[in-house]
Coordinates of C-alpha atoms and ligand atoms in Angstrom, one line a residue:
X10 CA 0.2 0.8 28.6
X11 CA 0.5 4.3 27.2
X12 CA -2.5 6.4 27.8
X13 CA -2.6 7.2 23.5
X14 CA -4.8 6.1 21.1
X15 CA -4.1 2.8 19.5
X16 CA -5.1 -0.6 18.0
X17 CA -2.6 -2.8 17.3
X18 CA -2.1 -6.3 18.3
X19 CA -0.6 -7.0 21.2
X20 CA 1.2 -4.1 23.2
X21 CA 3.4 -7.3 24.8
X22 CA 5.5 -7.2 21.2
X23 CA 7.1 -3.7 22.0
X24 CA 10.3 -5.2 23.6
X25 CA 10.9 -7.2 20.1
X26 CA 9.4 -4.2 18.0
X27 CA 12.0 -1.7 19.3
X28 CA 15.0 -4.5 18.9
X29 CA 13.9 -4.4 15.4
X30 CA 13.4 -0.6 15.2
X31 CA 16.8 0.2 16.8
X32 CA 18.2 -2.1 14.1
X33 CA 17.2 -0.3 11.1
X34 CA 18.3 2.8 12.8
X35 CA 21.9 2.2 12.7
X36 CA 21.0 1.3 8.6
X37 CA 19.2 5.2 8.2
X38 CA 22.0 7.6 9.1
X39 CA 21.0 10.5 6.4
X40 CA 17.6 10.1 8.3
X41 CA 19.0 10.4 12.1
X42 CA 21.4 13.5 10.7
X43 CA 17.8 15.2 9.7
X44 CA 16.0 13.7 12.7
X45 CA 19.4 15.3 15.4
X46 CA 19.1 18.2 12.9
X47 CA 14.8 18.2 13.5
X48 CA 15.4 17.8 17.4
X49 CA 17.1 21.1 18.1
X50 CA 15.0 23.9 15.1
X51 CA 11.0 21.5 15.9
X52 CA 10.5 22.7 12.1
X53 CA 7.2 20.6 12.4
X54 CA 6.3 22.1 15.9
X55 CA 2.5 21.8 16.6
X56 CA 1.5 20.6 13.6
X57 CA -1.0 17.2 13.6
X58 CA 0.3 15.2 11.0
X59 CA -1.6 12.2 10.0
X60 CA 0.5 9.3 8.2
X61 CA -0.6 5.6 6.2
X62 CA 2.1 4.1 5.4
X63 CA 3.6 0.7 5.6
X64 CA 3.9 0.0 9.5
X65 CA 7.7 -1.8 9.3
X66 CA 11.2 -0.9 11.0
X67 CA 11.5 1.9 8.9
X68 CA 8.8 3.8 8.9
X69 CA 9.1 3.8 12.4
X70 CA 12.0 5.8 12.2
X71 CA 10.3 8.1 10.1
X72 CA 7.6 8.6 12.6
X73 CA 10.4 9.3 15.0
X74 CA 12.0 11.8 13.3
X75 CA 8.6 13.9 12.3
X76 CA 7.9 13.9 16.0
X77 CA 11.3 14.8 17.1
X78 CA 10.5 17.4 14.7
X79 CA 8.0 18.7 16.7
X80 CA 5.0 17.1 14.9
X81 CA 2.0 15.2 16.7
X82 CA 1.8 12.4 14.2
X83 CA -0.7 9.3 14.0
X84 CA 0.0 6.2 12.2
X85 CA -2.5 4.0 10.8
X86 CA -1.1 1.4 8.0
X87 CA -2.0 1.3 4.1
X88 CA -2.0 -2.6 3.5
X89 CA -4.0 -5.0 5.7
X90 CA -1.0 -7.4 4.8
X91 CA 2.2 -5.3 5.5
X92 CA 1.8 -4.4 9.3
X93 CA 5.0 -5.6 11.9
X94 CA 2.9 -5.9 14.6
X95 CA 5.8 -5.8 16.8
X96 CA 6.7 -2.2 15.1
X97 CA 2.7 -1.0 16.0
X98 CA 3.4 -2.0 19.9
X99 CA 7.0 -0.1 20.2
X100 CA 5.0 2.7 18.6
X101 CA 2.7 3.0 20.8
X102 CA 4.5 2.1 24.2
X103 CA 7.4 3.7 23.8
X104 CA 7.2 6.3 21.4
X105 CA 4.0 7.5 22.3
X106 CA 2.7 7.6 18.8
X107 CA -0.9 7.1 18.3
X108 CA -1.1 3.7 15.9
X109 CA -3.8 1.8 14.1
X110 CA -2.7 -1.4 12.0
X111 CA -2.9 -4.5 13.0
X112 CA -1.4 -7.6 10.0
X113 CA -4.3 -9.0 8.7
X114 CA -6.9 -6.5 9.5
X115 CA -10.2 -7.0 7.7
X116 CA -11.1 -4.3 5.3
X117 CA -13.3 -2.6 7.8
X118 CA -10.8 -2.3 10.3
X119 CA -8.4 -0.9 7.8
X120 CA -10.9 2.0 6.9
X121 CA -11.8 2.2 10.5
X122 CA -7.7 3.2 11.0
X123 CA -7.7 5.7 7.7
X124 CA -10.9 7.6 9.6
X125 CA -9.2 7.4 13.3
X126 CA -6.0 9.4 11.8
X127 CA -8.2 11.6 9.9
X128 CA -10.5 12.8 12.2
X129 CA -7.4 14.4 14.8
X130 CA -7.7 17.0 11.6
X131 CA -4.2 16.7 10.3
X132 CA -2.5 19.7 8.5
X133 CA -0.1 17.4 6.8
X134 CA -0.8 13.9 5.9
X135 CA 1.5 11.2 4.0
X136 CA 0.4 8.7 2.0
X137 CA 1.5 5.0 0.3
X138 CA -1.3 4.6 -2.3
X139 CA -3.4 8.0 -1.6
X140 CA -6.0 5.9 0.6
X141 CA -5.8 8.6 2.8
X142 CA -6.2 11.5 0.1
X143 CA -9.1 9.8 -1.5
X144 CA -11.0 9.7 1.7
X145 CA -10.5 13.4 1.9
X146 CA -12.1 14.0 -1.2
X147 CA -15.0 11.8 -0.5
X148 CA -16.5 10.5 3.2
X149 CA -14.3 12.9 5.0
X150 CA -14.0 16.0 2.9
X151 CA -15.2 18.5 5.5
X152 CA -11.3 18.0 6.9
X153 CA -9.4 19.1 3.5
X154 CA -9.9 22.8 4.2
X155 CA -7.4 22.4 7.0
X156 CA -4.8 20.1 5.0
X157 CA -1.8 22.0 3.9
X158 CA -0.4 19.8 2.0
X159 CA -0.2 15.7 1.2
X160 CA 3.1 13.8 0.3
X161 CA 2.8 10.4 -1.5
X162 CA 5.2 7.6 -1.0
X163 CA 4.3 5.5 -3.9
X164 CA 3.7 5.2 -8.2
X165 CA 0.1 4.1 -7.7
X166 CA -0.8 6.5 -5.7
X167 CA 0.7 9.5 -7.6
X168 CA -1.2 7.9 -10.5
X169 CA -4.4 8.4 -8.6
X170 CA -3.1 11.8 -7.8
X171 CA -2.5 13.0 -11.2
X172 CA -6.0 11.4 -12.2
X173 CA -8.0 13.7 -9.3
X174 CA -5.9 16.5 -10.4
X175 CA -6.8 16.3 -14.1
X176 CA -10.9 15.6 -13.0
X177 CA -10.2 18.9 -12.0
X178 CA -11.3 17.5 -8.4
X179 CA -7.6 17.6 -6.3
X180 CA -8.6 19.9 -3.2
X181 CA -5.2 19.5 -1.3
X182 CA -1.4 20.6 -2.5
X183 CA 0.3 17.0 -2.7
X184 CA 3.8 16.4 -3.5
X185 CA 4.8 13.6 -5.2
X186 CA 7.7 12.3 -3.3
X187 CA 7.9 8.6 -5.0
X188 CA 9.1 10.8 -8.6
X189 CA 11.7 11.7 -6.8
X190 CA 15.3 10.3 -8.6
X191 CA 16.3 9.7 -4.1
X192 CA 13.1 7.5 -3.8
X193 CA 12.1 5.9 -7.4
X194 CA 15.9 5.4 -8.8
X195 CA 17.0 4.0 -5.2
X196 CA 13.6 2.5 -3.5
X197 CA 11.7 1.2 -6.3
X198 CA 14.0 -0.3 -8.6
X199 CA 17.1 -1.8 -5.8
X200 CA 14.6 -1.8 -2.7
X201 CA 11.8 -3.7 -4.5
X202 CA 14.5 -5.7 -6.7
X203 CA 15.6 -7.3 -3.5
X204 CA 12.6 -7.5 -1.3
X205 CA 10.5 -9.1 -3.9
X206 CA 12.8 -11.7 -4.3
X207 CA 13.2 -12.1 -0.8
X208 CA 9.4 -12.2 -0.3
X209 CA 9.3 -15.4 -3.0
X210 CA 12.4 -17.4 -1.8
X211 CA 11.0 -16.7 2.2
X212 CA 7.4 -17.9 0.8
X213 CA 8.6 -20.7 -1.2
X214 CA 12.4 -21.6 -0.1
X215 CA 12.4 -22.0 -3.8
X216 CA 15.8 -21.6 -6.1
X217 CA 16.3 -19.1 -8.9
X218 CA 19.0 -20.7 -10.7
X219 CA 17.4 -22.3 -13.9
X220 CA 13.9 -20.9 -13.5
X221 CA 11.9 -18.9 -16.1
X222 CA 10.6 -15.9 -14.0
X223 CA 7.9 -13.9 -15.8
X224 CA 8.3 -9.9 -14.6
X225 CA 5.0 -8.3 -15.6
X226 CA 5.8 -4.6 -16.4
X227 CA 9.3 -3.3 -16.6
X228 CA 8.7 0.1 -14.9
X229 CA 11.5 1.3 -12.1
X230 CA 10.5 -1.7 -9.9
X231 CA 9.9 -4.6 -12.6
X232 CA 13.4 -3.1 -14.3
X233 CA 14.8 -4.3 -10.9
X234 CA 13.2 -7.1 -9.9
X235 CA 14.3 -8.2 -13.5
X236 CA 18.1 -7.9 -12.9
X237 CA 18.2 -9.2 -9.4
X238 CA 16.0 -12.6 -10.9
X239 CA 18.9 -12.6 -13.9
X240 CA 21.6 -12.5 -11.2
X241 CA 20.4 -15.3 -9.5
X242 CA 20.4 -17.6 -12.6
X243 CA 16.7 -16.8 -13.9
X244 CA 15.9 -16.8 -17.3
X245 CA 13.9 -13.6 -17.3
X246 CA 10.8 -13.0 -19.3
X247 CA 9.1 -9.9 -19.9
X248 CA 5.8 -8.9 -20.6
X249 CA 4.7 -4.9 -21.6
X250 CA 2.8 -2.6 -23.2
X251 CA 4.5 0.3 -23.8
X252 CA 6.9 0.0 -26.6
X253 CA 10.0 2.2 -25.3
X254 CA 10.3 0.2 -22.2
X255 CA 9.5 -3.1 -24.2
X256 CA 12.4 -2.4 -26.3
X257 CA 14.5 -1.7 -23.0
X258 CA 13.9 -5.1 -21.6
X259 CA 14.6 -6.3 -25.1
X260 CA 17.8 -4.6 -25.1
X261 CA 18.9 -5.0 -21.0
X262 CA 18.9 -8.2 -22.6
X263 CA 15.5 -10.2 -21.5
X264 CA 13.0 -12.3 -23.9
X265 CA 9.3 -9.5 -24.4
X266 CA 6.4 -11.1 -25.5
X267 CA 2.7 -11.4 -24.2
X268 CA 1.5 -12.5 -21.3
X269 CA -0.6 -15.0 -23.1
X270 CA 2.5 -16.4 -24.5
X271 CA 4.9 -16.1 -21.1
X272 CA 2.1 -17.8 -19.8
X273 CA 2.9 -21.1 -21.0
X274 CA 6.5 -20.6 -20.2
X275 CA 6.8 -19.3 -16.6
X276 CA 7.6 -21.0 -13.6
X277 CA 7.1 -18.1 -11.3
X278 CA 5.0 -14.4 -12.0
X279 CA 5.6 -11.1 -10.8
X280 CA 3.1 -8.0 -10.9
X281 CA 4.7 -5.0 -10.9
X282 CA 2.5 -2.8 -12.9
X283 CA 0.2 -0.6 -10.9
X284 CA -3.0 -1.4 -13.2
X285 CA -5.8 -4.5 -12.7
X286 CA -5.8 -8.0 -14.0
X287 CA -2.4 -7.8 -16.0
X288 CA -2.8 -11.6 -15.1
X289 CA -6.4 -12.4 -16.3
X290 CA -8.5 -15.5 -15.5
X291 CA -7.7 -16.9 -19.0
X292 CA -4.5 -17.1 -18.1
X293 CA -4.1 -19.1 -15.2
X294 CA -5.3 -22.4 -17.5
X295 CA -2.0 -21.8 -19.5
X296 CA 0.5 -22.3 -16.5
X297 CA 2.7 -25.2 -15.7
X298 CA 1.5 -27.4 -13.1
X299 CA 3.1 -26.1 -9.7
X300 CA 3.8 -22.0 -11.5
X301 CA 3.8 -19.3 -8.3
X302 CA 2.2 -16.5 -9.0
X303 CA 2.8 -13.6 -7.0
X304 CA 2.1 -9.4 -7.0
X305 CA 4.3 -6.7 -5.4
X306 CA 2.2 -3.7 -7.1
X307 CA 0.7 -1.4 -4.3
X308 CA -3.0 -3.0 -4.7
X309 CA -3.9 -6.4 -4.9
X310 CA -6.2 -6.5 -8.2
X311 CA -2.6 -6.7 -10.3
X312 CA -4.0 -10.0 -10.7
X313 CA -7.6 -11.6 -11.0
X314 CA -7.7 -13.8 -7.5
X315 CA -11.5 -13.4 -7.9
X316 CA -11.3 -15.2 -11.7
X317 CA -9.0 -18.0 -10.3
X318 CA -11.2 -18.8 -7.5
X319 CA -14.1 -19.1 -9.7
X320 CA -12.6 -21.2 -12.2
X321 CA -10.7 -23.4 -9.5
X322 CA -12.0 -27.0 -8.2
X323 CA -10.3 -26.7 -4.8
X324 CA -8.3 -24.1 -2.8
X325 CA -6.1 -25.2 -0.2
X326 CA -5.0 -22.5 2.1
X327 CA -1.5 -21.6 3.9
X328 CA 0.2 -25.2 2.2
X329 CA 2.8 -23.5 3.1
X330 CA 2.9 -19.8 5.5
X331 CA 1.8 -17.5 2.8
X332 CA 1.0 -19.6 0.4
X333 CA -2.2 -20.6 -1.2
X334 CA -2.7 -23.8 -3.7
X335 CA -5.0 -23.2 -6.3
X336 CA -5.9 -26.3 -8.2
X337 CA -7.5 -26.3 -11.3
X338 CA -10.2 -28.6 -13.8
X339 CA -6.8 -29.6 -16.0
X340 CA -4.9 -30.7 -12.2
X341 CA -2.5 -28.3 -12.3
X342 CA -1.6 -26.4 -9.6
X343 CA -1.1 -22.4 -9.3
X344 CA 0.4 -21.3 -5.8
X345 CA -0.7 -17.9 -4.9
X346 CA 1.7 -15.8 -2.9
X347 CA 0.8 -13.2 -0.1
X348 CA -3.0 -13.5 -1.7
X349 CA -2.3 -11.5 -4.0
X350 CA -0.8 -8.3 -1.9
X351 CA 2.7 -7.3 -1.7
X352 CA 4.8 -10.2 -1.7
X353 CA 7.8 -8.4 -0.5
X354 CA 6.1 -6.5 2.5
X355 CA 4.0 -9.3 3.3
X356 CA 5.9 -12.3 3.1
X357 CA 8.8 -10.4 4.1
X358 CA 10.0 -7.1 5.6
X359 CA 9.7 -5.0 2.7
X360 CA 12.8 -2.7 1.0
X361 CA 16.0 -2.7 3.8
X362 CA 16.2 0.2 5.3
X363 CA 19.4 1.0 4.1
X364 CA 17.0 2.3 1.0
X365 CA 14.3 3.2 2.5
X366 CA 16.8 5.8 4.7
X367 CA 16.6 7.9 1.0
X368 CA 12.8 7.7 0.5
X369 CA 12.2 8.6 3.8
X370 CA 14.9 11.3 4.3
X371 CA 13.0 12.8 1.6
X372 CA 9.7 12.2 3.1
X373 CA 10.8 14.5 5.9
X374 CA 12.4 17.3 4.0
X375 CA 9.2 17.4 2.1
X376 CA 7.3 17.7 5.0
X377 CA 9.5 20.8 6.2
X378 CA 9.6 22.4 3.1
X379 CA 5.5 22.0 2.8
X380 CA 5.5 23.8 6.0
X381 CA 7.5 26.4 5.1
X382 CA 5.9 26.5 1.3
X383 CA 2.6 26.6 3.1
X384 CA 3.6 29.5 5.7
X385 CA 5.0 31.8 3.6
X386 CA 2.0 32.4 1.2
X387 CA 1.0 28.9 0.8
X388 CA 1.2 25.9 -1.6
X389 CA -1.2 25.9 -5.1
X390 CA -3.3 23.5 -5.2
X391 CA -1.2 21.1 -7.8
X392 CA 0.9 18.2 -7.5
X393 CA 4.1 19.3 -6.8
X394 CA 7.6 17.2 -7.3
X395 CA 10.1 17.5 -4.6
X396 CA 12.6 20.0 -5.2
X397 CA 16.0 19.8 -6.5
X398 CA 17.5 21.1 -3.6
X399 CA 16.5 18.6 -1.1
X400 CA 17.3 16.2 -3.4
X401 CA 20.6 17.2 -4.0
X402 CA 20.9 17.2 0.1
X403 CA 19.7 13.5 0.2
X404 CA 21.8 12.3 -2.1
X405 CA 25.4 13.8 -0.7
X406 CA 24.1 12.7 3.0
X407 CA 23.6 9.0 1.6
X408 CA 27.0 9.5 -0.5
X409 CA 29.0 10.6 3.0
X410 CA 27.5 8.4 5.1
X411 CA 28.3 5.8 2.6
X412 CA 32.2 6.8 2.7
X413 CA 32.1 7.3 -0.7
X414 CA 33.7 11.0 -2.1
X415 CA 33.3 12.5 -5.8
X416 CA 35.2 15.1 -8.0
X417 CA 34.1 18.5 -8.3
X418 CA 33.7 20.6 -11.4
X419 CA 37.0 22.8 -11.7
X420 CA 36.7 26.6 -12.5
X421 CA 37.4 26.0 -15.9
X422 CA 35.2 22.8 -16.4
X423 CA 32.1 25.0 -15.2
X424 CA 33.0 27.7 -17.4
X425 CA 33.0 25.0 -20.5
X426 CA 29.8 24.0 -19.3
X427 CA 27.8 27.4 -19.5
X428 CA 29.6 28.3 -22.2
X429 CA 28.8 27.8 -26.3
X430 CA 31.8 29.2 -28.1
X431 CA 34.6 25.8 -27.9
X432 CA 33.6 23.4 -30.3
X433 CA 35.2 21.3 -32.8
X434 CA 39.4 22.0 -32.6
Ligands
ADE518 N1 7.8 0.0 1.2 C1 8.6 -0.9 0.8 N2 9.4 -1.3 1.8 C2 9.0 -0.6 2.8 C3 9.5 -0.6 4.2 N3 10.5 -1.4 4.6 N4 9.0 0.3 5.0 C4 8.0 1.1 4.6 N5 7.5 1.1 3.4 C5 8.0 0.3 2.5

């Protein structure tokens, strides 16, 4: 066993973690260009780096490349429920990298991991839900003086980003990598279309086809989540409460009405909203006997688990793996996916790397460019979006490693462009 720091599961697993590491590789080439790129210049040389993300296939390549980059990165994971335990071991046995997530981890183990990474004072962090951001403004805030700079993989955490920053309270430069168009047009609306899915039918071995499937908030992942349910055979219903994207769904072609309504109609639920209780206690009495109810926001509040408990005669756990029956004083049954946390990294293997090569690509060019942001007069304490240059870079890597070519502008056509004097002829 390597002599690093670690606690994952069971070091015996690395054999079968790095099969399934290897595997997503060969589905991440823009990443392994920056990683063979990252090898030879060490961009990230000396620097600690302190990561909670996801522990899965891909993010193991990510903590590749930032150490063949020259950083000395730690991993600790940001869902009790998403950890690959196999992943931790190959982490730690052959790749040397310091990890802390084990699946299923009580909540005190999980904020044990968040303090182990912090504490090896890391000048960079990365973050999937700004767990580790918020520690650095509270317990652990003698160790943001050193920070240089945060990057944040996902909505709900640049929401709590952009709340600390307008408390006037953000101590850290953070860069909101999730706005990105090569992470939220790609990741979020195709990667969590799919995977959510996937996390259901592995749950359930249920079949779409025919099936009223409720999407709860039509953002960039409920938008695809939506279209991947419809292209199965769903009927999809959609609930909202923001008008525009309520008269999107309408028009996309989907039924919008409240969730009290949808309630009575759904044979499966989907959270995708980033906010608490979206499916409320009162609720729960409205569903069809049998309805599955499911989240795949970042947090697991998305829907009140602690209402349905109260209000439920008997809970029968794991009736199935993942899946916990609910019943209720009217006999009905509601079958609770994942309890509540991300179906699609918990009941399956999250977004395929093939999309998570884009967020993470960008992950790493954001780290670079914090490091050379941050040595060449330093980053203001703001939260900063990725810049258009990196990803302009992501996207024509992903494009030629795709095989796929595009026009370019002619002289003439770029001229047109700039110009204001053809009009009407
Ligand atoms: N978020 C969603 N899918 C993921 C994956 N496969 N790896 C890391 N983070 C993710």
């Amino acid at each position: 066993m390597a002599k690093i720091k670690h606690d994952i599961k069971d070091a015996k697993l690395a054999t079968e973690g790095k099969k399934r590491v290897d595997w997503a590789a060969k589905d991440m080439p823009v990443l392994g260009l920056i990683a063979e790129r990252m090898r030879k210049e060490k961009p990230l040389k000396g620097i600690t780096m302190s990561a909670c993300l996801h522990v899965t296939a891909e993010t193991a390549n990510l903590m590749r490349t930032l150490k063949a980059g020259g950083a000395d990165v730690a991993l600790c994971a940001s869902n009790p429920l998403s950890t690959q335990d196999d992943v931790a071991a190959t982490l730690v046995v052959h790749d040397k990298i310091p990890t802390f997530a084990i699946r299923g981890e009580d909540n005190n183990t999980y904020y044990q991991h968040l303090h182990e990474v912090i504490e090896r004072g890391p000048e960079l962090t990365m973050d999937d839900g700004a767990d580790l951001v918020t520690l650095l403004h509270t317990e652990l805030s003698r160790y943001a003086p050193q920070v240089r700079a945060s990057m944040e993989e996902t909505t709900t955490g640049v929401i709590r980003l952009k709340a600390l920053e307008a408390d006037g309270t953000l101590a850290i430069p953070v860069i909101a990598v999730n706005d990105a168009d090569t992470k939220h047009l790609f990741d979020n609306r195709y990667g969590t279309g799919q995977s959510t899915i996937d996390g259901i039918i592995r749950a359930t071995d249920m079949l779409f086809a025919g099936k009223t499937v409720v999407v709860i908030g039509y953002g960039w992942c409920g938008r695809g989540v939506a279209s991947r349910a419809a292209g199965l055979g769903a009927h999809v219903v959609v609930t909202e409460v923001d008008p525009l994207r309520a008269l999107e769904a309408t028009m996309d072609g989907f039924r919008v009405m409240p969730i009290a309504a949808a309630a009575k109609e759904g044979d499966v639920f989907i959270t995708l909203t980033g906010n608490k209780h979206c499916i409320a206690a009162k609720h729960f009495g409205l569903m069809k006997d049998g309805a599955v109810v499911c989240n795949s926001g970042h947090f697991d509040l998305e829907i009140d688990l602690v209402g349905l408990k109260k209000m439920a005669k008997k809970v029968n756990r794991n009736v199935r793996h993942c899946v916990d029956e609910y019943v209720l004083p009217n006999g009905h049954s509601i079958n609770v996916l994942a309890e509540g946390r991300l179906v699609n990294l918990s009941a399956a293997e999250g977004h395929p790397a093939s999309v998570m090569d884009m967020s993470f690509a960008t992950q790493a060019l954001a780290s670079e460019w914090a490091m050379k942001m941050s040595n060449n007069g330093g980053l203001e304490v703001r939260v900063h979006p990725v810049s258009p240059a990196i990803e302009a870079q992501v996207a024509a890597l992903k494009l030629a490693g795709m095989g796929i070519k595009i026009d370019r502008l002619t002289k003439d056509q770029k001229t047109y462009l700039s110009s204001w004097t053809e009009g009407t002829t």
